[in-house]
């Protein structure tokens, strides 16, 4: 390892990658069925830690590669497109490598912990999500890089995200409260390949209240089975015998929405 550090940085990187390729090839050739199970747990933990370190190394190299604009010499529109074109990675996978590299350049303590295998790529992604959510606190977050790193070391990614939210509230409660009060709203409607329509969205309190009230009113006096699936009569007869509506709330919501649309 000391000999590597004495080399030119580019030669050291190339030599280190070659060593990892040899190690990976050796791992691939091991007949795992013949390995005794006694120590597999410890070896698995070591491999997972190495995976973290390799992911961190890839992100660090990607940040340097993106800043070099070497990708443009090959006619690529972006470093993400270059990675995608040079491998069978998806666009999302290639972009995540670049995005993680950019993030740890702003959070050197976090990046150092990742390169040592102490935290995972999921911790990095959690930090990125929180930074996007509270963009006004970006400089504040960078200023507590070491505290963020310590929190990441102590908990898994989901808990890490929640603790970061609490940390943000301590750093700048007004900015956090303003952002949480102004959550983005919208309604997305898309046609699926099989002809079904997907509806998804978040409504503000006033519009959401009106929608819920209208839906409740529309479904209040629905017959026990009003679904247009061709089995309404049989279902109604069965439901009447039981004296209750066997449909789920979601199915009754659809019938209520149908009533609202018919009346519009």
CSV table of N, CA and C in Angstrom, one decimal, residues 126-203:
chain,number,residue,atom,x,y,z
A,126,UNK,N,-29.8,9.6,1.6
A,126,UNK,CA,-30.7,10.2,2.6
A,126,UNK,C,-30.3,11.7,2.8
A,127,UNK,N,-29.0,11.9,2.9
A,127,UNK,CA,-28.5,13.3,3.0
A,127,UNK,C,-28.9,14.2,1.8
A,128,UNK,N,-28.8,13.6,0.6
A,128,UNK,CA,-29.1,14.3,-0.6
A,128,UNK,C,-30.6,14.7,-0.7
A,129,UNK,N,-31.5,13.7,-0.2
A,129,UNK,CA,-32.9,14.0,-0.2
A,129,UNK,C,-33.2,15.2,0.8
A,130,UNK,N,-32.6,15.1,1.9
A,130,UNK,CA,-32.8,16.1,2.9
A,130,UNK,C,-32.3,17.5,2.4
A,131,UNK,N,-31.2,17.5,1.8
A,131,UNK,CA,-30.6,18.7,1.2
A,131,UNK,C,-31.5,19.3,0.2
A,132,UNK,N,-32.1,18.5,-0.7
A,132,UNK,CA,-33.1,19.0,-1.6
A,132,UNK,C,-34.3,19.5,-1.0
A,133,UNK,N,-34.8,18.8,0.1
A,133,UNK,CA,-36.0,19.3,0.7
A,133,UNK,C,-35.8,20.6,1.4
A,134,UNK,N,-34.7,20.8,2.1
A,134,UNK,CA,-34.4,22.0,2.8
A,134,UNK,C,-33.3,22.8,2.1
A,135,UNK,N,-33.5,23.2,0.9
A,135,UNK,CA,-32.4,23.8,0.1
A,135,UNK,C,-31.9,25.1,0.7
A,136,UNK,N,-32.7,25.8,1.4
A,136,UNK,CA,-32.3,27.0,2.1
A,136,UNK,C,-31.3,26.7,3.2
A,137,UNK,N,-31.2,25.5,3.7
A,137,UNK,CA,-30.3,25.2,4.8
A,137,UNK,C,-29.0,24.5,4.3
A,138,UNK,N,-28.8,24.6,3.0
A,138,UNK,CA,-27.6,23.9,2.4
A,138,UNK,C,-26.3,24.3,3.1
A,139,UNK,N,-26.1,25.6,3.2
A,139,UNK,CA,-24.9,26.1,3.9
A,139,UNK,C,-24.8,25.7,5.3
A,140,UNK,N,-26.0,25.7,6.0
A,140,UNK,CA,-26.0,25.3,7.4
A,140,UNK,C,-25.6,23.8,7.6
A,141,UNK,N,-26.1,23.0,6.6
A,141,UNK,CA,-25.7,21.6,6.7
A,141,UNK,C,-24.3,21.3,6.5
A,142,UNK,N,-23.7,22.0,5.5
A,142,UNK,CA,-22.3,21.9,5.2
A,142,UNK,C,-21.4,22.3,6.4
A,143,UNK,N,-21.9,23.3,7.2
A,143,UNK,CA,-21.2,23.7,8.4
A,143,UNK,C,-21.2,22.7,9.5
A,144,UNK,N,-22.1,21.8,9.5
A,144,UNK,CA,-22.1,20.7,10.5
A,144,UNK,C,-21.8,19.4,9.9
A,145,UNK,N,-21.0,19.4,8.9
A,145,UNK,CA,-20.5,18.1,8.3
A,145,UNK,C,-20.1,17.0,9.3
A,146,UNK,N,-19.3,17.4,10.2
A,146,UNK,CA,-18.8,16.4,11.2
A,146,UNK,C,-19.9,15.9,12.1
A,147,UNK,N,-20.8,16.7,12.5
A,147,UNK,CA,-22.0,16.2,13.3
A,147,UNK,C,-22.9,15.3,12.5
A,148,UNK,N,-23.1,15.6,11.2
A,148,UNK,CA,-23.9,14.8,10.3
A,148,UNK,C,-23.2,13.4,10.2
A,149,UNK,N,-21.9,13.4,10.0
A,149,UNK,CA,-21.1,12.1,9.9
A,149,UNK,C,-21.3,11.3,11.1
A,150,UNK,N,-21.2,11.9,12.3
A,150,UNK,CA,-21.3,11.1,13.5
A,150,UNK,C,-22.7,10.5,13.7
A,151,UNK,N,-23.8,11.2,13.3
A,151,UNK,CA,-25.1,10.7,13.3
A,151,UNK,C,-25.2,9.5,12.3
A,152,UNK,N,-24.7,9.6,11.1
A,152,UNK,CA,-24.7,8.6,10.1
A,152,UNK,C,-24.1,7.3,10.6
A,153,UNK,N,-22.9,7.4,11.3
A,153,UNK,CA,-22.2,6.3,11.8
A,153,UNK,C,-23.1,5.5,12.8
A,154,UNK,N,-24.0,6.1,13.5
A,154,UNK,CA,-24.7,5.5,14.6
A,154,UNK,C,-26.1,4.9,14.2
A,155,UNK,N,-26.6,5.1,13.0
A,155,UNK,CA,-27.9,4.6,12.7
A,155,UNK,C,-28.1,4.2,11.3
A,156,UNK,N,-29.1,3.5,11.0
A,156,UNK,CA,-29.4,3.0,9.6
A,156,UNK,C,-30.0,4.2,8.8
A,157,UNK,N,-30.0,4.1,7.5
A,157,UNK,CA,-30.4,5.3,6.7
A,157,UNK,C,-31.7,5.9,7.0
A,158,UNK,N,-32.8,5.1,7.2
A,158,UNK,CA,-34.1,5.7,7.5
A,158,UNK,C,-34.1,6.6,8.8
A,159,UNK,N,-33.5,6.0,9.8
A,159,UNK,CA,-33.4,6.7,11.1
A,159,UNK,C,-32.5,7.9,10.9
A,160,UNK,N,-31.4,7.8,10.1
A,160,UNK,CA,-30.5,8.9,9.8
A,160,UNK,C,-31.2,10.1,9.2
A,161,UNK,N,-32.1,9.8,8.3
A,161,UNK,CA,-32.9,10.9,7.7
A,161,UNK,C,-33.8,11.6,8.7
A,162,UNK,N,-34.4,10.8,9.5
A,162,UNK,CA,-35.3,11.5,10.5
A,162,UNK,C,-34.5,12.3,11.5
A,163,UNK,N,-33.3,11.8,11.9
A,163,UNK,CA,-32.5,12.5,12.9
A,163,UNK,C,-32.0,13.8,12.2
A,164,UNK,N,-31.7,13.7,10.9
A,164,UNK,CA,-31.2,14.9,10.2
A,164,UNK,C,-32.3,16.0,10.2
A,165,UNK,N,-33.6,15.5,10.0
A,165,UNK,CA,-34.7,16.5,10.0
A,165,UNK,C,-34.7,17.2,11.3
A,166,UNK,N,-34.5,16.4,12.4
A,166,UNK,CA,-34.5,17.0,13.8
A,166,UNK,C,-33.4,18.0,13.9
A,167,UNK,N,-32.2,17.6,13.3
A,167,UNK,CA,-31.0,18.4,13.4
A,167,UNK,C,-31.2,19.7,12.7
A,168,UNK,N,-31.9,19.6,11.5
A,168,UNK,CA,-32.2,20.8,10.7
A,168,UNK,C,-33.1,21.8,11.5
A,169,UNK,N,-34.1,21.2,12.2
A,169,UNK,CA,-35.0,22.0,13.0
A,169,UNK,C,-34.2,22.8,14.1
A,170,UNK,N,-33.2,22.1,14.7
A,170,UNK,CA,-32.4,22.8,15.7
A,170,UNK,C,-31.5,23.9,15.1
A,171,UNK,N,-31.0,23.7,13.9
A,171,UNK,CA,-30.1,24.6,13.2
A,171,UNK,C,-30.9,25.9,12.8
A,172,UNK,N,-32.1,25.7,12.1
A,172,UNK,CA,-32.8,26.8,11.6
A,172,UNK,C,-34.3,26.4,11.6
A,173,UNK,N,-35.0,26.5,12.8
A,173,UNK,CA,-36.4,26.1,12.9
A,173,UNK,C,-37.3,26.8,11.9
A,174,UNK,N,-37.1,28.1,11.7
A,174,UNK,CA,-38.0,28.9,10.9
A,174,UNK,C,-38.0,28.4,9.4
A,175,UNK,N,-36.8,28.1,8.9
A,175,UNK,CA,-36.7,27.6,7.6
A,175,UNK,C,-37.3,26.3,7.4
A,176,UNK,N,-37.2,25.4,8.4
A,176,UNK,CA,-37.8,24.1,8.3
A,176,UNK,C,-39.3,24.2,8.4
A,177,UNK,N,-39.8,25.0,9.3
A,177,UNK,CA,-41.2,25.1,9.4
A,177,UNK,C,-41.9,25.7,8.2
A,178,UNK,N,-41.2,26.7,7.6
A,178,UNK,CA,-41.7,27.4,6.3
A,178,UNK,C,-41.7,26.3,5.2
A,179,UNK,N,-40.7,25.5,5.1
A,179,UNK,CA,-40.7,24.5,4.0
A,179,UNK,C,-41.7,23.4,4.2
A,180,UNK,N,-41.9,23.0,5.5
A,180,UNK,CA,-42.9,21.9,5.8
A,180,UNK,C,-44.3,22.5,5.6
A,181,UNK,N,-44.5,23.8,5.8
A,181,UNK,CA,-45.9,24.3,5.6
A,181,UNK,C,-46.2,24.5,4.1
A,182,UNK,N,-45.2,24.6,3.3
A,182,UNK,CA,-45.4,24.8,1.8
A,182,UNK,C,-45.0,23.6,1.0
A,183,UNK,N,-45.5,22.4,1.4
A,183,UNK,CA,-45.2,21.2,0.7
A,183,UNK,C,-45.7,21.3,-0.7
A,184,UNK,N,-45.0,20.9,-1.7
A,184,UNK,CA,-45.5,20.9,-3.1
A,184,UNK,C,-46.8,20.1,-3.3
A,185,UNK,N,-47.8,20.7,-4.0
A,185,UNK,CA,-49.0,20.0,-4.3
A,185,UNK,C,-49.2,19.8,-5.8
A,186,UNK,N,-50.0,18.9,-6.2
A,186,UNK,CA,-50.3,18.7,-7.6
A,186,UNK,C,-51.1,17.4,-7.8
A,187,UNK,N,-51.6,17.2,-9.0
A,187,UNK,CA,-52.4,16.1,-9.3
A,187,UNK,C,-51.8,15.5,-10.6
A,188,UNK,N,-51.4,14.2,-10.5
A,188,UNK,CA,-50.8,13.6,-11.7
A,188,UNK,C,-51.8,12.5,-12.2
A,189,UNK,N,-52.1,12.6,-13.5
A,189,UNK,CA,-53.0,11.6,-14.2
A,189,UNK,C,-52.2,11.0,-15.4
A,190,UNK,N,-52.1,9.7,-15.4
A,190,UNK,CA,-51.4,9.1,-16.6
A,190,UNK,C,-52.1,7.8,-17.1
A,191,UNK,N,-52.0,7.6,-18.4
A,191,UNK,CA,-52.6,6.5,-19.0
A,191,UNK,C,-51.6,5.3,-19.0
A,192,UNK,N,-52.0,4.2,-18.5
A,192,UNK,CA,-51.1,3.0,-18.5
A,192,UNK,C,-51.3,2.2,-19.8
A,193,UNK,N,-50.4,1.3,-20.0
A,193,UNK,CA,-50.4,0.5,-21.2
A,193,UNK,C,-51.6,-0.3,-21.4
A,194,UNK,N,-52.2,-0.8,-20.3
A,194,UNK,CA,-53.4,-1.6,-20.4
A,194,UNK,C,-54.7,-0.9,-20.5
A,195,UNK,N,-54.6,0.5,-20.6
A,195,UNK,CA,-55.8,1.3,-20.7
A,195,UNK,C,-56.3,1.9,-19.4
A,196,UNK,N,-55.8,1.3,-18.3
A,196,UNK,CA,-56.2,1.9,-17.0
A,196,UNK,C,-55.5,3.2,-16.8
A,197,UNK,N,-56.1,4.0,-15.9
A,197,UNK,CA,-55.6,5.4,-15.6
A,197,UNK,C,-55.1,5.4,-14.2
A,198,UNK,N,-53.9,5.9,-14.0
A,198,UNK,CA,-53.3,6.1,-12.7
A,198,UNK,C,-53.5,7.5,-12.2
A,199,UNK,N,-54.0,7.7,-11.0
A,199,UNK,CA,-54.2,9.0,-10.4
A,199,UNK,C,-53.4,9.1,-9.1
A,200,UNK,N,-52.6,10.2,-9.0
A,200,UNK,CA,-51.8,10.3,-7.8
A,200,UNK,C,-51.5,11.8,-7.5
A,201,UNK,N,-51.5,12.2,-6.3
A,201,UNK,CA,-51.2,13.6,-6.0
A,201,UNK,C,-51.4,14.0,-4.6
A,202,UNK,N,-51.0,15.2,-4.3
A,202,UNK,CA,-51.2,15.8,-3.0
A,202,UNK,C,-51.9,17.1,-3.1
A,203,UNK,N,-53.0,17.2,-2.3
A,203,UNK,CA,-53.9,18.4,-2.4
A,203,UNK,C,-53.6,19.3,-1.2
